[in-house]
PDB file of C-alpha atoms in Angstrom:
ATOM      1  CA  MET A   1     -35.274  82.759  -1.024  1.00  0.00           C
ATOM      2  CA  ALA A   2     -31.592  80.937  -1.249  1.00  0.00           C
ATOM      3  CA  PRO A   3     -28.770  82.307  -1.024  1.00  0.00           C
ATOM      4  CA  VAL A   4     -26.830  83.308  -3.903  1.00  0.00           C
ATOM      5  CA  HIS A   5     -23.508  81.681  -3.961  1.00  0.00           C
ATOM      6  CA  ASP A   6     -20.557  84.568  -4.663  1.00  0.00           C
ATOM      7  CA  ARG A   7     -17.764  83.841  -7.271  1.00  0.00           C
ATOM      8  CA  ARG A   8     -15.321  86.411  -6.427  1.00  0.00           C
ATOM      9  CA  ALA A   9     -12.151  85.327  -4.720  1.00  0.00           C
ATOM     10  CA  GLY A  10     -12.632  88.456  -1.773  1.00  0.00           C
ATOM     11  CA  PHE A  11      -9.230  89.375  -0.001  1.00  0.00           C
ATOM     12  CA  SER A  12      -8.237  85.350   0.164  1.00  0.00           C
ATOM     13  CA  ARG A  13      -5.435  84.939  -1.238  1.00  0.00           C
ATOM     14  CA  ARG A  14      -5.354  81.218  -1.083  1.00  0.00           C
ATOM     15  CA  ARG A  15      -8.841  81.455  -3.393  1.00  0.00           C
ATOM     16  CA  GLN A  16      -7.276  84.199  -5.770  1.00  0.00           C
ATOM     17  CA  TYR A  17      -4.133  81.666  -6.015  1.00  0.00           C
ATOM     18  CA  SER A  18      -6.265  78.446  -6.880  1.00  0.00           C
ATOM     19  CA  MET A  19      -8.421  80.364  -8.974  1.00  0.00           C
ATOM     20  CA  PHE A  20      -5.849  81.712 -10.808  1.00  0.00           C
ATOM     21  CA  ILE A  21      -4.047  78.433 -11.418  1.00  0.00           C
ATOM     22  CA  GLY A  22      -7.322  77.204 -12.877  1.00  0.00           C
ATOM     23  CA  TYR A  23      -8.070  79.422 -15.113  1.00  0.00           C
ATOM     24  CA  VAL A  24      -4.013  79.311 -16.436  1.00  0.00           C
ATOM     25  CA  LEU A  25      -3.538  74.820 -16.439  1.00  0.00           C
ATOM     26  CA  ALA A  26      -7.401  75.633 -18.550  1.00  0.00           C
ATOM     27  CA  VAL A  27      -5.773  78.141 -20.718  1.00  0.00           C
ATOM     28  CA  ALA A  28      -2.321  76.126 -20.932  1.00  0.00           C
ATOM     29  CA  GLY A  29      -4.980  72.523 -21.313  1.00  0.00           C
ATOM     30  CA  ALA A  30      -6.438  74.369 -24.506  1.00  0.00           C
ATOM     31  CA  VAL A  31      -3.407  75.196 -25.967  1.00  0.00           C
ATOM     32  CA  VAL A  32      -1.920  72.580 -26.032  1.00  0.00           C
ATOM     33  CA  GLY A  33      -4.788  70.742 -27.466  1.00  0.00           C
ATOM     34  CA  GLY A  34      -4.842  73.140 -30.108  1.00  0.00           C
ATOM     35  CA  VAL A  35      -1.300  72.633 -30.958  1.00  0.00           C
ATOM     36  CA  LEU A  36      -1.327  68.964 -30.769  1.00  0.00           C
ATOM     37  CA  LEU A  37      -3.890  69.208 -32.735  1.00  0.00           C
ATOM     38  CA  VAL A  38      -2.782  71.300 -35.625  1.00  0.00           C
ATOM     39  CA  ALA A  39       0.528  69.094 -35.583  1.00  0.00           C
ATOM     40  CA  SER A  40      -1.537  66.027 -35.320  1.00  0.00           C
ATOM     41  CA  ARG A  41      -3.058  66.957 -39.082  1.00  0.00           C
ATOM     42  CA  PHE A  42      -0.258  69.187 -40.753  1.00  0.00           C
ATOM     43  CA  ASP A  43       2.541  67.416 -38.926  1.00  0.00           C
ATOM     44  CA  PRO A  44       1.729  64.025 -38.457  1.00  0.00           C
ATOM     45  CA  PRO A  45       4.998  63.428 -37.537  1.00  0.00           C
ATOM     46  CA  LEU A  46       6.170  65.954 -35.199  1.00  0.00           C
ATOM     47  CA  PHE A  47       2.611  64.736 -33.119  1.00  0.00           C
ATOM     48  CA  ALA A  48       3.772  61.183 -33.534  1.00  0.00           C
ATOM     49  CA  GLY A  49       7.080  61.825 -31.632  1.00  0.00           C
ATOM     50  CA  MET A  50       5.448  64.249 -29.344  1.00  0.00           C
ATOM     51  CA  ARG A  51       3.003  61.807 -28.621  1.00  0.00           C
ATOM     52  CA  MET A  52       6.299  58.969 -27.654  1.00  0.00           C
ATOM     53  CA  ALA A  53       7.435  61.312 -25.634  1.00  0.00           C
ATOM     54  CA  ALA A  54       4.424  61.526 -23.261  1.00  0.00           C
ATOM     55  CA  ALA A  55       4.331  57.938 -23.731  1.00  0.00           C
ATOM     56  CA  GLY A  56       8.001  57.326 -22.514  1.00  0.00           C
ATOM     57  CA  VAL A  57       7.012  60.280 -19.360  1.00  0.00           C
ATOM     58  CA  THR A  58       4.218  58.340 -18.545  1.00  0.00           C
ATOM     59  CA  ALA A  59       4.924  54.466 -19.091  1.00  0.00           C
ATOM     60  CA  PRO A  60       6.863  54.668 -15.378  1.00  0.00           C
ATOM     61  CA  VAL A  61       4.098  56.143 -13.789  1.00  0.00           C
ATOM     62  CA  SER A  62       1.129  53.537 -15.685  1.00  0.00           C
ATOM     63  CA  SER A  63       3.522  50.451 -14.992  1.00  0.00           C
ATOM     64  CA  GLY A  64       3.877  51.264 -11.280  1.00  0.00           C
ATOM     65  CA  LEU A  65      -0.083  51.450 -11.456  1.00  0.00           C
ATOM     66  CA  SER A  66      -0.778  48.992 -12.852  1.00  0.00           C
ATOM     67  CA  ALA A  67       1.815  46.802 -10.319  1.00  0.00           C
ATOM     68  CA  ILE A  68      -0.315  48.833  -7.552  1.00  0.00           C
ATOM     69  CA  GLY A  69      -3.476  47.139  -9.047  1.00  0.00           C
ATOM     70  CA  ARG A  70      -1.910  43.826  -9.265  1.00  0.00           C
ATOM     71  CA  GLY A  71      -1.057  43.540  -5.674  1.00  0.00           C
ATOM     72  CA  LEU A  72      -4.342  44.462  -5.129  1.00  0.00           C
ATOM     73  CA  ALA A  73      -6.276  42.344  -7.174  1.00  0.00           C
ATOM     74  CA  VAL A  74      -3.862  39.290  -5.656  1.00  0.00           C
ATOM     75  CA  VAL A  75      -5.252  39.743  -2.212  1.00  0.00           C
ATOM     76  CA  PRO A  76      -8.687  38.796  -3.071  1.00  0.00           C
ATOM     77  CA  GLU A  77      -7.732  35.687  -4.755  1.00  0.00           C
ATOM     78  CA  THR A  78      -5.306  34.338  -2.391  1.00  0.00           C
ATOM     79  CA  ILE A  79      -7.210  34.686   0.202  1.00  0.00           C
ATOM     80  CA  ASN A  80     -10.161  32.943  -1.830  1.00  0.00           C
ATOM     81  CA  GLY A  81      -7.417  30.391  -2.653  1.00  0.00           C
ATOM     82  CA  TRP A  82      -6.265  29.900   0.880  1.00  0.00           C
ATOM     83  CA  ILE A  83     -10.267  29.534   2.065  1.00  0.00           C
ATOM     84  CA  PHE A  84     -10.923  27.219  -0.777  1.00  0.00           C
ATOM     85  CA  ALA A  85      -7.258  25.300   0.070  1.00  0.00           C
ATOM     86  CA  HIS A  86      -8.744  24.599   3.007  1.00  0.00           C
ATOM     87  CA  GLN A  87     -11.751  23.448   2.145  1.00  0.00           C
ATOM     88  CA  GLU A  88     -10.379  21.347  -0.448  1.00  0.00           C
ATOM     89  CA  ASN A  89      -7.749  19.915   2.107  1.00  0.00           C
ATOM     90  CA  ALA A  90     -10.697  18.878   4.627  1.00  0.00           C
ATOM     91  CA  ALA A  91     -12.437  17.325   1.962  1.00  0.00           C
ATOM     92  CA  MET A  92      -9.816  15.318   0.888  1.00  0.00           C
ATOM     93  CA  LYS A  93      -8.602  14.511   4.810  1.00  0.00           C
ATOM     94  CA  ARG A  94     -12.531  12.894   5.002  1.00  0.00           C
ATOM     95  CA  GLU A  95     -12.590  11.296   1.771  1.00  0.00           C
ATOM     96  CA  LEU A  96      -8.772   9.763   2.831  1.00  0.00           C
ATOM     97  CA  ALA A  97     -10.450   8.309   6.443  1.00  0.00           C
ATOM     98  CA  VAL A  98     -13.309   6.808   4.812  1.00  0.00           C
ATOM     99  CA  THR A  99     -11.072   5.342   2.009  1.00  0.00           C
ATOM    100  CA  ARG A 100      -8.043   4.209   4.149  1.00  0.00           C
ATOM    101  CA  PRO A 101     -10.218   0.741   5.698  1.00  0.00           C
ATOM    102  CA  LEU A 102     -11.687   0.038   1.886  1.00  0.00           C
ATOM    103  CA  LEU A 103      -7.644  -0.368   0.636  1.00  0.00           C
ATOM    104  CA  SER A 104      -6.631  -2.389   3.837  1.00  0.00           C
ATOM    105  CA  ARG A 105     -10.180  -4.186   3.408  1.00  0.00           C
ATOM    106  CA  ALA A 106      -9.362  -4.647  -0.400  1.00  0.00           C
ATOM    107  CA  ARG A 107      -5.451  -5.877  -0.170  1.00  0.00           C
ATOM    108  CA  VAL A 108      -6.774  -8.118   2.016  1.00  0.00           C
ATOM    109  CA  ILE A 109      -8.634  -9.224  -0.121  1.00  0.00           C
ATOM    110  CA  ALA A 110      -6.099  -9.332  -2.769  1.00  0.00           C
ATOM    111  CA  TYR A 111      -3.785 -11.229  -0.866  1.00  0.00           C
ATOM    112  CA  ASP A 112      -6.472 -13.997   0.172  1.00  0.00           C
ATOM    113  CA  ASN A 113      -7.097 -14.221  -3.445  1.00  0.00           C
ATOM    114  CA  ARG A 114      -3.593 -14.723  -4.500  1.00  0.00           C
ATOM    115  CA  ARG A 115      -3.434 -17.472  -1.564  1.00  0.00           C
ATOM    116  CA  LEU A 116      -6.345 -19.011  -2.888  1.00  0.00           C
ATOM    117  CA  ARG A 117      -5.379 -19.104  -6.615  1.00  0.00           C
ATOM    118  CA  THR A 118      -2.445 -20.555  -5.601  1.00  0.00           C
ATOM    119  CA  LEU A 119      -4.350 -23.571  -3.391  1.00  0.00           C
ATOM    120  CA  LEU A 120      -6.724 -24.027  -6.721  1.00  0.00           C
ATOM    121  CA  ALA A 121      -4.044 -24.391  -8.834  1.00  0.00           C
ATOM    122  CA  LEU A 122      -1.993 -27.475  -6.748  1.00  0.00           C
ATOM    123  CA  ARG A 123      -5.686 -28.785  -6.101  1.00  0.00           C
ATOM    124  CA  ASP A 124      -6.434 -29.101  -9.501  1.00  0.00           C
ATOM    125  CA  ARG A 125      -2.705 -30.705 -10.077  1.00  0.00           C
ATOM    126  CA  ASP A 126      -3.354 -33.533  -6.961  1.00  0.00           C
ATOM    127  CA  GLU A 127      -5.828 -35.622  -7.179  1.00  0.00           C
ATOM    128  CA  GLN A 128      -6.071 -36.490  -3.424  1.00  0.00           C
ATOM    129  CA  VAL A 129      -6.999 -33.827  -2.213  1.00  0.00           C
ATOM    130  CA  VAL A 130      -9.685 -34.018   0.211  1.00  0.00           C
ATOM    131  CA  VAL A 131     -10.693 -30.795   1.296  1.00  0.00           C
ATOM    132  CA  THR A 132      -9.780 -27.152   1.449  1.00  0.00           C
ATOM    133  CA  SER A 133     -10.477 -25.209   4.458  1.00  0.00           C
ATOM    134  CA  ARG A 134      -8.579 -22.523   6.841  1.00  0.00           C
ATOM    135  CA  LEU A 135      -6.628 -22.819   9.939  1.00  0.00           C
ATOM    136  CA  VAL A 136      -8.367 -20.688  12.453  1.00  0.00           C
ATOM    137  CA  SER A 137      -5.375 -20.884  15.121  1.00  0.00           C
ATOM    138  CA  SER A 138      -1.990 -21.752  15.807  1.00  0.00           C
ATOM    139  CA  SER A 139      -0.083 -22.364  19.078  1.00  0.00           C
ATOM    140  CA  ALA A 140       2.754 -19.841  19.542  1.00  0.00           C
ATOM    141  CA  SER A 141       3.643 -19.503  23.284  1.00  0.00           C
ATOM    142  CA  SER A 142       4.680 -23.071  24.405  1.00  0.00           C
ATOM    143  CA  GLY A 143       6.590 -25.585  23.442  1.00  0.00           C
ATOM    144  CA  ARG A 144       4.157 -27.432  21.287  1.00  0.00           C
ATOM    145  CA  ARG A 145       2.982 -26.393  18.146  1.00  0.00           C
ATOM    146  CA  PHE A 146      -0.618 -27.751  17.059  1.00  0.00           C
ATOM    147  CA  ALA A 147      -3.092 -25.280  14.598  1.00  0.00           C
ATOM    148  CA  LEU A 148      -6.690 -26.158  14.083  1.00  0.00           C
ATOM    149  CA  LEU A 149      -8.381 -26.427  10.691  1.00  0.00           C
ATOM    150  CA  ASN A 150     -12.519 -25.889  10.877  1.00  0.00           C
ATOM    151  CA  ALA A 151     -12.370 -28.968   8.654  1.00  0.00           C
ATOM    152  CA  GLY A 152     -13.435 -32.630  10.114  1.00  0.00           C
ATOM    153  CA  ARG A 153     -15.087 -35.725  10.005  1.00  0.00           C
ATOM    154  CA  LEU A 154     -17.395 -34.965   8.042  1.00  0.00           C
ATOM    155  CA  ASN A 155     -15.283 -33.853   5.213  1.00  0.00           C
ATOM    156  CA  GLY A 156     -13.634 -36.643   5.037  1.00  0.00           C
ATOM    157  CA  VAL A 157     -10.247 -35.615   7.310  1.00  0.00           C
ATOM    158  CA  LEU A 158      -8.654 -38.027   9.527  1.00  0.00           C
ATOM    159  CA  PRO A 159      -5.517 -38.441  11.221  1.00  0.00           C
ATOM    160  CA  GLY A 160      -2.828 -38.844   9.560  1.00  0.00           C
ATOM    161  CA  MET A 161      -3.743 -36.617   6.931  1.00  0.00           C
ATOM    162  CA  PRO A 162      -0.796 -34.272   5.414  1.00  0.00           C
ATOM    163  CA  VAL A 163      -1.641 -30.624   5.613  1.00  0.00           C
ATOM    164  CA  ARG A 164       0.168 -28.015   2.919  1.00  0.00           C
ATOM    165  CA  GLY A 165      -0.083 -24.331   2.038  1.00  0.00           C
ATOM    166  CA  PRO A 166       0.300 -22.242  -0.982  1.00  0.00           C
ATOM    167  CA  GLU A 167       3.990 -22.108   0.360  1.00  0.00           C
ATOM    168  CA  GLY A 168       4.643 -25.730   1.362  1.00  0.00           C
ATOM    169  CA  LEU A 169       4.019 -28.281   3.875  1.00  0.00           C
ATOM    170  CA  ILE A 170       2.671 -27.539   7.144  1.00  0.00           C
ATOM    171  CA  GLY A 171       2.181 -30.536   8.993  1.00  0.00           C
ATOM    172  CA  ARG A 172      -0.479 -33.830   9.297  1.00  0.00           C
ATOM    173  CA  ILE A 173      -4.017 -34.009  11.539  1.00  0.00           C
ATOM    174  CA  THR A 174      -3.335 -35.835  14.393  1.00  0.00           C
ATOM    175  CA  GLU A 175      -6.759 -35.632  16.057  1.00  0.00           C
ATOM    176  CA  THR A 176     -10.090 -35.066  14.440  1.00  0.00           C
ATOM    177  CA  GLY A 177     -13.716 -33.834  15.642  1.00  0.00           C
ATOM    178  CA  LEU A 178     -16.610 -33.577  13.533  1.00  0.00           C
ATOM    179  CA  ASN A 179     -15.848 -30.417  12.273  1.00  0.00           C
ATOM    180  CA  ALA A 180     -12.759 -29.545  13.542  1.00  0.00           C
ATOM    181  CA  ALA A 181      -9.382 -31.062  13.523  1.00  0.00           C
ATOM    182  CA  ARG A 182      -6.025 -30.707  15.243  1.00  0.00           C
ATOM    183  CA  VAL A 183      -2.856 -30.210  12.801  1.00  0.00           C
ATOM    184  CA  LEU A 184       0.588 -31.135  14.498  1.00  0.00           C
ATOM    185  CA  LEU A 185       3.011 -28.258  12.913  1.00  0.00           C
ATOM    186  CA  LEU A 186       6.289 -28.814  11.530  1.00  0.00           C
ATOM    187  CA  SER A 187       8.495 -26.432  13.949  1.00  0.00           C
ATOM    188  CA  ASP A 188       6.616 -29.349  17.208  1.00  0.00           C
ATOM    189  CA  PRO A 189       9.081 -31.182  18.973  1.00  0.00           C
ATOM    190  CA  ASP A 190       7.698 -34.747  17.691  1.00  0.00           C
ATOM    191  CA  SER A 191       7.202 -33.716  14.039  1.00  0.00           C
ATOM    192  CA  ILE A 192       9.861 -35.484  11.805  1.00  0.00           C
ATOM    193  CA  VAL A 193       9.722 -35.424   8.349  1.00  0.00           C
ATOM    194  CA  PRO A 194      12.346 -37.553   5.765  1.00  0.00           C
ATOM    195  CA  VAL A 195      13.182 -34.772   2.892  1.00  0.00           C
ATOM    196  CA  ARG A 196      15.491 -34.353   0.060  1.00  0.00           C
ATOM    197  CA  ARG A 197      17.260 -31.702  -1.120  1.00  0.00           C
ATOM    198  CA  THR A 198      16.973 -30.234  -4.290  1.00  0.00           C
ATOM    199  CA  ARG A 199      20.063 -29.827  -6.041  1.00  0.00           C
ATOM    200  CA  ASP A 200      21.489 -33.230  -5.177  1.00  0.00           C
ATOM    201  CA  GLY A 201      18.496 -35.551  -3.934  1.00  0.00           C
ATOM    202  CA  LEU A 202      20.482 -35.597  -0.393  1.00  0.00           C
ATOM    203  CA  PRO A 203      18.579 -37.099   2.171  1.00  0.00           C
ATOM    204  CA  ALA A 204      17.650 -35.838   5.249  1.00  0.00           C
ATOM    205  CA  ILE A 205      15.169 -35.388   7.719  1.00  0.00           C
ATOM    206  CA  VAL A 206      13.746 -32.486   9.229  1.00  0.00           C
ATOM    207  CA  ALA A 207      12.891 -32.056  13.177  1.00  0.00           C
ATOM    208  CA  GLY A 208      11.254 -29.994  14.638  1.00  0.00           C
ATOM    209  CA  ARG A 209      12.787 -27.550  17.435  1.00  0.00           C
ATOM    210  CA  GLY A 210       9.377 -26.117  19.538  1.00  0.00           C
ATOM    211  CA  ASP A 211      10.607 -22.443  19.255  1.00  0.00           C
ATOM    212  CA  GLY A 212       9.539 -21.948  15.421  1.00  0.00           C
ATOM    213  CA  ALA A 213      12.003 -22.975  13.652  1.00  0.00           C
ATOM    214  CA  VAL A 214      12.940 -26.835  12.544  1.00  0.00           C
ATOM    215  CA  ASP A 215      16.289 -29.020  12.772  1.00  0.00           C
ATOM    216  CA  LEU A 216      17.810 -30.099   9.192  1.00  0.00           C
ATOM    217  CA  ARG A 217      19.920 -33.404   9.892  1.00  0.00           C
ATOM    218  CA  SER A 218      21.877 -35.546   7.733  1.00  0.00           C
ATOM    219  CA  VAL A 219      20.501 -39.506   6.857  1.00  0.00           C
ATOM    220  CA  ASN A 220      23.167 -42.263   6.850  1.00  0.00           C
ATOM    221  CA  ALA A 221      26.141 -40.183   6.178  1.00  0.00           C
ATOM    222  CA  THR A 222      28.589 -38.093   8.382  1.00  0.00           C
ATOM    223  CA  ASN A 223      30.455 -34.327   7.403  1.00  0.00           C
ATOM    224  CA  VAL A 224      27.644 -33.497   5.057  1.00  0.00           C
ATOM    225  CA  ARG A 225      27.558 -29.577   3.666  1.00  0.00           C
ATOM    226  CA  PHE A 226      24.658 -27.890   4.196  1.00  0.00           C
ATOM    227  CA  SER A 227      25.117 -23.866   2.545  1.00  0.00           C
ATOM    228  CA  PRO A 228      22.281 -21.380   3.472  1.00  0.00           C
ATOM    229  CA  GLY A 229      19.908 -21.514   1.280  1.00  0.00           C
ATOM    230  CA  ASP A 230      19.913 -24.722   0.737  1.00  0.00           C
ATOM    231  CA  LEU A 231      16.147 -26.012  -0.277  1.00  0.00           C
ATOM    232  CA  PHE A 232      14.803 -29.178   0.918  1.00  0.00           C
ATOM    233  CA  VAL A 233      11.386 -31.129  -0.062  1.00  0.00           C
ATOM    234  CA  THR A 234       9.696 -34.090   0.480  1.00  0.00           C
ATOM    235  CA  SER A 235      11.343 -37.160  -0.128  1.00  0.00           C
ATOM    236  CA  GLY A 236       7.791 -39.730  -0.255  1.00  0.00           C
ATOM    237  CA  THR A 237       9.937 -42.015   1.820  1.00  0.00           C
ATOM    238  CA  GLY A 238       7.517 -43.478   4.979  1.00  0.00           C
ATOM    239  CA  GLY A 239       4.747 -43.487   2.791  1.00  0.00           C
ATOM    240  CA  LEU A 240       2.758 -40.494   4.802  1.00  0.00           C
ATOM    241  CA  TYR A 241       3.741 -37.468   2.843  1.00  0.00           C
ATOM    242  CA  ALA A 242       3.734 -37.082  -1.128  1.00  0.00           C
ATOM    243  CA  PRO A 243       7.064 -36.352  -2.748  1.00  0.00           C
ATOM    244  CA  GLY A 244       8.518 -32.642  -4.215  1.00  0.00           C
ATOM    245  CA  ILE A 245       6.498 -30.811  -1.744  1.00  0.00           C
ATOM    246  CA  PRO A 246       8.541 -27.627  -0.481  1.00  0.00           C
ATOM    247  CA  VAL A 247       9.360 -27.640   3.094  1.00  0.00           C
ATOM    248  CA  ALA A 248      12.011 -25.946   4.802  1.00  0.00           C
ATOM    249  CA  ARG A 249      15.497 -23.725   3.751  1.00  0.00           C
ATOM    250  CA  VAL A 250      18.859 -23.574   5.640  1.00  0.00           C
ATOM    251  CA  VAL A 251      18.830 -20.385   6.946  1.00  0.00           C
ATOM    252  CA  LYS A 252      22.937 -20.906   8.188  1.00  0.00           C
ATOM    253  CA  GLY A 253      25.824 -23.189   6.991  1.00  0.00           C
ATOM    254  CA  GLY A 254      27.028 -25.987   8.933  1.00  0.00           C
ATOM    255  CA  SER A 255      27.481 -30.224   8.645  1.00  0.00           C
ATOM    256  CA  ASP A 256      25.542 -32.910   9.837  1.00  0.00           C
ATOM    257  CA  THR A 257      23.039 -30.661  11.880  1.00  0.00           C
ATOM    258  CA  VAL A 258      21.873 -27.103  11.301  1.00  0.00           C
ATOM    259  CA  ILE A 259      18.450 -24.925  11.664  1.00  0.00           C
ATOM    260  CA  ALA A 260      16.330 -24.451   8.333  1.00  0.00           C
ATOM    261  CA  ARG A 261      13.116 -22.597   8.265  1.00  0.00           C
ATOM    262  CA  THR A 262       9.859 -23.317   7.164  1.00  0.00           C
ATOM    263  CA  PHE A 263       8.234 -22.125   4.343  1.00  0.00           C
ATOM    264  CA  ALA A 264       4.981 -22.393   5.951  1.00  0.00           C
ATOM    265  CA  GLN A 265       5.169 -19.796   8.581  1.00  0.00           C
ATOM    266  CA  PRO A 266       3.045 -20.322  11.610  1.00  0.00           C
ATOM    267  CA  ASP A 267       2.104 -16.299  11.339  1.00  0.00           C
ATOM    268  CA  SER A 268       0.917 -16.281   7.589  1.00  0.00           C
ATOM    269  CA  PHE A 269      -1.691 -19.829   8.108  1.00  0.00           C
ATOM    270  CA  ASP A 270      -4.712 -19.135   6.709  1.00  0.00           C
ATOM    271  CA  PHE A 271      -6.220 -21.704   4.010  1.00  0.00           C
ATOM    272  CA  ALA A 272      -4.954 -24.763   3.347  1.00  0.00           C
ATOM    273  CA  LEU A 273      -5.190 -27.971   1.561  1.00  0.00           C
ATOM    274  CA  VAL A 274      -5.757 -31.371   3.405  1.00  0.00           C
ATOM    275  CA  SER A 275      -4.461 -34.778   1.114  1.00  0.00           C
ATOM    276  CA  ARG A 276      -4.690 -38.466   1.755  1.00  0.00           C
ATOM    277  CA  VAL A 277      -1.684 -39.881   3.048  1.00  0.00           C
ATOM    278  CA  PHE A 278       0.649 -40.553  -0.083  1.00  0.00           C
ATOM    279  CA  VAL A 279       0.984 -44.530   0.191  1.00  0.00           C
ATOM    280  CA  PRO A 280      -2.094 -45.328   2.742  1.00  0.00           C
ATOM    281  CA  LEU A 281      -1.646 -47.511   5.578  1.00  0.00           C
ATOM    282  CA  PRO A 282      -2.948 -51.986   5.047  1.00  0.00           C
ATOM    283  CA  PRO A 283      -6.295 -52.010   6.241  1.00  0.00           C
ATOM    284  CA  PRO A 284      -6.269 -53.926   9.893  1.00  0.00           C
ATOM    285  CA  PRO A 285      -7.163 -57.545   9.710  1.00  0.00           C
ATOM    286  CA  PRO A 286     -10.541 -59.197  10.488  1.00  0.00           C
ATOM    287  CA  THR A 287     -11.454 -60.007  13.633  1.00  0.00           C
ATOM    288  CA  PRO A 288     -12.097 -64.132  14.033  1.00  0.00           C
ATOM    289  CA  ALA A 289     -15.638 -64.484  14.542  1.00  0.00           C
ATOM    290  CA  ALA A 290     -16.493 -65.229  18.018  1.00  0.00           C
ATOM    291  CA  ALA A 291     -17.044 -68.661  18.713  1.00  0.00           C
ATOM    292  CA  PRO A 292     -20.539 -69.675  19.034  1.00  0.00           C
TER     293      PRO A 292
END
């Protein structure tokens, strides 16, 4: 048979005090509840005042407990946010690694498109264009300055034809093959181009220096003053280059002879137009027939 629990306090003072306090609290709670019930029934204003007084006492405790609860609730959210942020960061890094080459390629394509549109506009205005081709290489370490064009006699390219890019004049053809041609650049020491200044038509000559720059020399005049930024274009003298093609800009002012930079820089050579000679040379005289 199951033992019967002893409900008597016995001689334990702690149990006696605990039971006594429990009875007192129960009786006090019942009395307070009865008083509140009576007050709410017969004296609502008094009940409202007592309720607000109790709310004023318990409000700080409730606020503290609420703050603690919110703080504890933030902890898992913070942990989840850190985990998700770490995952998103890793995903964004992977996406950036994939899109960075695509962005670089898109920039290159946009750059090529701009230059091709410029060349197409030049070609539409110039009826003397023979072919549009690409400069595949250029010399930059030796004293001579040449470039290789991937078009030759099969495309109608002949020695002496001028070559220009979107920015300005590049040089002229010196040697041709079936599908390739050699271009003498403006900066080569053997290159001489007659030019004129855009603001007043002053004639001058652009001669290559072999170091990437060109010398700008006055023609038939002394003490000619060149200012920084002066622009020079082809004059058409000599019948090789058509007039009005941008050639060079003065870097540092001076008299008679100054250093200038070509508009078409070797490090930006890509697409180029090959044009016919402005004034073609007369055909060679016919060879006399051999006597019988």
